[in-house]
Amino acid sequence: LTSIDIPNKVTKLNDNTFAYCTSLKNVSIGSGCTSISATAFVNTSSIDRITVSEGNKNFTVVDGVLYNKDMTTLVLYPKNCSGEFAVPDTVTTIADYAFYESPNITKITIGKNVKTIGNYAFYNCPALFKVDFGNAVKTIGSYSFAVNDSIESIEFPDSLESIGDNAFKIYEGVENKLKSVKFGKGLKTIGNNAFYRNQKLTNIEFTGENLTSIGSNAFQDCDSLTELNLKGNGETVIDFRAFYCNDALKKISLAGIKTIGDGAFEYCGDLNSVNFGEGLLSIGSCAFLNCPNIETVCLPESLTTIGSEAFKDCSKLTSIDIPNKVTELNDITFANCTSLKNVSIGSGCTSIS
């Protein structure tokens, strides 16, 4: 199928209507269409021309790009177009799947009024090497930039509050180039798997203190990351395996973190320095399991809970002071810490496994 003319009496294009029509080049939308599903044209990477009937009251096309009538939502980019693209300043929302698998786009400039980037909006755009996020974006959706292997650096604006699940995820077998990420001051949440397997990532910079959560596996297998400096808002949660298996991570400095989740820094083989900061209440199970190069740990007085296996297999750990508010030492918390010589147990401990 190479072209399609949607008759004027058709009011809606449903999910996956023309999905995987990989030879589709020309799309003409009739006057009666009021609704187009985000996945209506998914995996149609050959589209290079979209037109809309002049009588359509809901959609318009400008320079080949499909928008809603008042141009506040960018609905669909013609996937076969190449080069750079600047999102108009009228746009406040980039719709789900808008640029999905556009193979030839190289640079995106986000308009000054865009607040929302939808799910899968720029998924698998292999030639995309530069994104200017502007200064208004608040939300980046799930899988929005996943499997993009040409972007080398990202600087997010202070306006950004939320990064969705899998937003910049890289799959096994895909080699990407992302080396540096700078987060703005307004960031509150980083979703599950958001930067999973970005193996060239060497530097992440957190500039604000509004962060409330880093999701599960968010930075798992980021093998080149060497240092983490992170300030939270006092309630911040580092979730399950957020930094799991970061082999090159050597130094961690935390402040304003409330909870370190299960397996958060598990299998960080080079880790030798950890500064927890005050305010930390809980260290989860296996949080630092098999971090064999940690030699000393200074636990904050605010700490109340240490999970089972939290420091298991930390074979170079030589001493540990259990704070007074910790009431229980759970199963194999310090098992196989074969260099551990000095243990100090605080006044509040009532149970030792």
C-alpha positions as CSV (number, residue, x, y, z in Angstrom):
1,L,0.0,0.0,0.0
2,T,1.6,3.3,-1.1
3,S,-1.2,5.8,-0.7
4,I,-4.5,6.3,1.0
5,D,-7.3,8.8,0.7
6,I,-9.6,8.9,3.7
7,P,-13.2,9.7,2.6
8,N,-14.9,12.8,4.0
9,K,-17.5,10.7,5.9
10,V,-14.9,8.8,7.9
11,T,-14.9,10.4,11.4
12,K,-12.3,8.3,13.2
13,L,-9.0,6.5,12.5
14,N,-8.7,3.8,15.1
15,D,-5.7,2.0,16.7
16,N,-3.3,0.4,14.3
17,T,-5.5,1.2,11.3
18,F,-2.5,1.5,8.9
19,A,0.1,0.0,11.2
20,Y,3.1,-1.6,9.5
21,C,2.1,-0.3,6.1
22,T,5.8,0.2,5.4
23,S,5.4,1.3,1.8
24,L,2.8,3.9,2.6
25,K,4.0,7.3,1.3
26,N,0.9,9.5,0.8
27,V,-1.9,10.1,3.2
28,S,-4.9,12.3,2.5
29,I,-7.4,12.9,5.4
30,G,-11.0,13.9,4.6
31,S,-13.1,16.8,6.0
32,G,-15.1,14.7,8.4
33,C,-12.2,13.2,10.5
34,T,-12.4,14.2,14.1
35,S,-10.1,11.7,15.8
36,I,-6.9,10.0,14.9
37,S,-5.5,7.3,17.2
38,A,-1.8,7.7,18.2
39,T,-1.1,4.3,16.7
40,A,-3.1,4.7,13.5
41,F,0.1,5.1,11.5
42,V,2.6,3.2,13.7
43,N,5.6,1.7,11.8
44,T,4.8,3.6,8.6
45,S,8.3,4.9,8.1
46,S,7.9,5.7,4.4
47,I,5.3,8.5,4.8
48,D,6.6,11.7,3.2
49,R,3.3,13.5,2.4
50,I,0.3,14.2,4.5
51,T,-2.6,16.4,3.4
52,V,-5.9,17.4,5.1
53,S,-9.1,18.6,3.4
54,E,-9.5,22.3,3.7
55,G,-13.0,21.7,5.2
56,N,-11.6,19.7,8.2
57,K,-12.4,21.5,11.4
58,N,-10.1,19.4,13.6
59,F,-6.8,19.0,11.8
60,T,-4.4,21.0,9.7
61,V,-1.1,20.4,7.9
62,V,1.8,22.8,7.8
63,D,5.0,22.0,6.0
64,G,3.9,18.4,5.7
65,V,3.3,18.0,9.5
66,L,-0.1,17.1,10.9
67,Y,-1.4,19.2,13.8
68,N,-4.7,19.7,15.5
69,K,-6.6,22.7,14.1
70,D,-5.2,25.4,16.4
71,M,-1.7,23.9,16.2
72,T,-1.3,23.2,20.0
73,T,-0.7,19.5,19.4
74,L,1.7,18.0,17.0
75,V,0.0,14.8,15.9
76,L,2.1,13.2,13.3
77,Y,5.4,13.9,11.6
78,P,5.9,12.5,8.0
79,K,8.3,9.7,9.0
80,N,10.4,9.7,5.8
81,C,11.4,13.3,6.0
82,S,15.0,14.0,6.8
83,G,17.2,16.6,8.5
84,E,16.4,19.0,11.3
85,F,13.0,20.0,12.6
86,A,11.9,22.9,14.9
87,V,8.6,22.4,16.7
88,P,6.4,25.6,16.3
89,D,6.0,27.8,19.3
90,T,2.2,27.3,19.2
91,V,2.6,23.7,20.2
92,T,2.1,22.7,23.8
93,T,1.9,18.9,23.3
94,I,3.9,16.5,21.2
95,A,1.4,13.6,20.8
96,D,2.2,9.9,21.6
97,Y,4.0,8.3,18.7
98,A,4.3,11.6,16.8
99,F,7.9,10.9,15.5
100,Y,7.9,7.2,16.2
101,E,10.6,5.4,14.2
102,S,11.4,8.4,11.9
103,P,14.7,7.0,10.5
104,N,16.1,10.2,8.9
105,I,15.5,13.0,11.4
106,T,18.7,14.3,12.8
107,K,18.0,17.2,15.2
108,I,14.9,18.4,17.1
109,T,14.3,21.8,18.6
110,I,11.4,21.7,21.0
111,G,9.3,24.9,20.9
112,K,9.2,27.3,23.7
113,N,5.7,26.4,24.8
114,V,5.9,22.6,24.7
115,K,5.0,21.2,28.1
116,T,4.4,17.5,27.3
117,I,6.3,15.0,25.2
118,G,4.1,12.0,24.7
119,N,4.8,8.3,25.1
120,Y,6.9,6.8,22.3
121,A,7.1,10.3,20.7
122,F,10.7,9.9,19.4
123,Y,11.1,6.1,19.9
124,N,13.8,4.6,17.7
125,C,14.9,7.5,15.7
126,P,18.4,6.2,14.8
127,A,19.8,9.3,13.1
128,L,18.7,11.7,15.9
129,F,21.8,13.1,17.5
130,K,20.7,16.4,19.0
131,V,17.6,17.4,21.1
132,D,17.1,21.0,22.3
133,F,14.4,20.6,25.0
134,G,13.7,24.3,25.3
135,N,12.7,25.7,28.6
136,A,9.1,24.8,29.2
137,V,8.9,20.9,29.0
138,K,7.4,19.4,32.2
139,T,6.8,15.8,31.3
140,I,8.6,13.3,29.1
141,G,6.5,10.2,28.5
142,S,7.3,6.5,28.7
143,Y,9.6,5.2,25.9
144,S,9.7,8.7,24.4
145,F,13.4,8.5,23.4
146,A,14.1,4.8,23.9
147,V,16.5,3.0,21.5
148,N,18.0,6.3,20.2
149,D,21.6,5.4,19.8
150,S,23.1,8.6,18.3
151,I,22.5,11.2,21.1
152,E,25.8,11.9,23.0
153,S,24.7,14.5,25.6
154,I,21.4,15.7,27.1
155,E,20.7,18.9,29.1
156,F,17.2,19.1,30.5
157,P,15.6,22.4,31.4
158,D,14.7,23.5,34.9
159,S,11.0,23.2,34.0
160,L,11.2,19.4,33.7
161,E,9.5,17.6,36.5
162,S,9.0,14.0,35.3
163,I,10.8,11.5,33.1
164,G,8.7,8.5,32.3
165,D,9.4,4.8,32.5
166,N,11.9,3.5,29.9
167,A,12.2,7.0,28.4
168,F,15.8,6.6,27.3
169,K,16.2,2.9,27.7
170,I,18.6,1.0,25.5
171,Y,18.0,-2.7,24.6
172,E,20.6,-5.4,24.6
173,G,22.4,-5.6,21.3
174,V,22.1,-1.8,20.7
175,E,25.2,0.3,21.2
176,N,24.5,3.9,22.1
177,K,26.6,7.0,22.5
178,L,25.0,8.9,25.4
179,K,27.9,10.0,27.7
180,S,26.5,13.0,29.7
181,V,23.1,13.9,31.2
182,K,22.4,17.1,33.2
183,F,19.1,17.3,35.1
184,G,17.4,20.6,35.8
185,K,16.5,22.0,39.2
186,G,12.8,21.2,38.9
187,L,13.1,17.4,38.4
188,K,10.9,15.4,40.8
189,T,10.7,11.8,39.4
190,I,12.8,9.5,37.2
191,G,10.8,6.5,36.0
192,N,11.5,2.8,36.0
193,N,14.3,1.8,33.5
194,A,14.5,5.4,32.4
195,F,18.2,5.2,31.5
196,Y,18.6,1.4,31.6
197,R,21.7,0.1,29.9
198,N,23.2,3.4,28.7
199,Q,26.6,1.8,28.8
200,K,28.6,4.8,27.6
201,L,27.1,7.2,30.2
202,T,30.0,8.5,32.3
203,N,28.5,11.6,33.9
204,I,25.1,12.5,35.4
205,E,24.6,15.8,37.1
206,F,21.8,16.6,39.5
207,T,21.4,20.4,39.9
208,G,18.2,20.6,42.1
209,E,16.9,19.4,45.4
210,N,13.3,18.6,44.4
211,L,13.8,14.9,43.5
212,T,11.4,12.6,45.2
213,S,12.1,9.2,43.4
214,I,14.4,7.3,41.2
215,G,12.6,4.4,39.8
216,S,13.5,0.7,39.7
217,N,16.4,-0.2,37.4
218,A,16.6,3.5,36.3
219,F,20.3,3.4,35.8
220,Q,20.9,-0.3,35.8
221,D,23.9,-1.5,33.7
222,C,25.3,2.0,33.1
223,D,28.7,0.5,33.1
224,S,30.8,3.6,32.6
225,L,29.3,5.8,35.4
226,T,32.1,6.4,37.9
227,E,30.6,8.9,40.4
228,L,27.2,9.8,41.8
229,N,26.4,13.0,43.7
230,L,22.7,13.2,44.5
231,K,20.6,15.6,46.6
232,G,17.0,14.8,47.4
233,N,14.2,16.7,49.1
234,G,14.4,14.7,52.4
235,E,11.7,12.3,51.3
236,T,13.6,10.9,48.3
237,V,13.4,7.2,47.5
238,I,16.1,5.4,45.4
239,D,14.1,2.4,44.3
240,F,14.8,-1.3,43.6
241,R,18.1,-1.9,41.7
242,A,18.2,1.7,40.6
243,F,22.0,1.6,40.1
244,Y,22.3,-2.2,39.9
245,C,25.5,-3.6,38.3
246,N,27.2,-0.3,37.7
247,D,30.7,-1.8,37.5
248,A,32.7,1.4,37.3
249,L,30.9,3.3,40.0
250,K,33.5,4.2,42.6
251,K,32.1,7.1,44.7
252,I,28.6,7.9,46.0
253,S,27.6,11.1,47.9
254,L,24.0,11.4,49.0
255,A,22.0,14.0,50.8
256,G,18.3,14.3,51.5
257,I,17.6,10.6,50.8
258,K,15.0,8.9,52.9
259,T,15.1,5.3,51.5
260,I,17.7,3.2,49.6
261,G,15.7,0.4,48.1
262,D,16.4,-3.3,47.7
263,G,19.4,-4.0,45.5
264,A,19.8,-0.3,44.7
265,F,23.6,-0.5,44.4
266,E,24.0,-4.3,44.2
267,Y,27.0,-5.6,42.3
268,C,28.7,-2.2,42.0
269,G,32.1,-3.9,41.9
270,D,34.4,-0.9,42.1
271,L,32.5,1.0,44.7
272,N,34.8,2.1,47.5
273,S,33.3,5.3,49.0
274,V,29.8,5.9,50.2
275,N,28.6,9.1,52.0
276,F,25.0,8.5,53.1
277,G,24.2,12.0,54.5
278,E,21.8,12.7,57.3
279,G,18.1,11.9,57.1
280,L,18.4,8.4,55.7
281,L,15.9,6.1,57.4
282,S,16.1,2.8,55.5
283,I,18.7,0.7,53.6
284,G,16.9,-2.1,51.8
285,S,17.8,-5.8,51.4
286,C,20.8,-6.5,49.2
287,A,21.3,-2.7,48.8
288,F,25.1,-3.1,48.7
289,L,25.4,-6.8,48.2
290,N,28.6,-7.9,46.5
291,C,30.3,-4.5,46.6
292,P,33.7,-6.1,47.4
293,N,35.8,-2.8,47.5
294,I,33.9,-1.0,50.2
295,E,36.3,-0.7,53.1
296,T,34.4,1.6,55.5
297,V,30.8,2.6,56.0
298,C,29.6,5.5,58.1
299,L,25.9,5.0,58.8
300,P,23.9,8.1,59.8
301,E,22.3,8.4,63.2
302,S,18.9,8.9,61.5
303,L,19.0,5.3,60.2
304,T,16.3,2.9,61.6
305,T,16.4,-0.1,59.3
306,I,19.0,-2.2,57.6
307,G,17.6,-5.0,55.4
308,S,18.8,-8.5,55.1
309,E,21.9,-9.1,53.0
310,A,22.4,-5.3,52.8
311,F,26.2,-5.6,53.0
312,K,26.7,-9.2,52.2
313,D,29.9,-10.1,50.4
314,C,31.5,-6.8,51.0
315,S,34.7,-8.6,51.5
316,K,37.0,-5.5,52.2
317,L,34.7,-4.0,54.8
318,T,36.7,-3.7,58.1
319,S,34.4,-1.9,60.5
320,I,30.8,-1.0,61.1
321,D,29.0,1.1,63.7
322,I,25.3,0.4,64.0
323,P,23.3,3.6,64.8
324,N,21.2,3.7,68.0
325,K,17.9,3.8,66.2
326,V,18.4,0.5,64.4
327,T,16.4,-2.1,66.3
328,E,17.2,-5.3,64.3
329,L,20.0,-6.9,62.4
330,N,18.4,-9.2,59.9
331,D,19.4,-12.4,58.2
332,I,23.0,-12.4,56.7
333,T,23.2,-8.6,56.8
334,F,27.0,-8.7,56.9
335,A,27.5,-12.3,55.8
336,N,30.8,-13.1,54.1
337,C,32.4,-9.7,55.1
338,T,35.6,-11.6,55.6
339,S,37.7,-8.6,56.5
340,L,35.3,-7.2,59.1
341,K,37.2,-6.7,62.4
342,N,35.3,-4.1,64.4
343,V,31.5,-4.0,65.1
344,S,29.8,-1.5,67.3
345,I,26.1,-2.1,68.1
346,G,23.9,0.9,69.1
347,S,21.7,1.2,72.1
348,G,18.4,0.5,70.3
349,C,19.2,-2.9,68.9
350,T,16.8,-5.5,70.3
351,S,17.3,-8.4,67.9
352,I,20.3,-9.9,66.0
353,S,19.7,-12.8,63.6
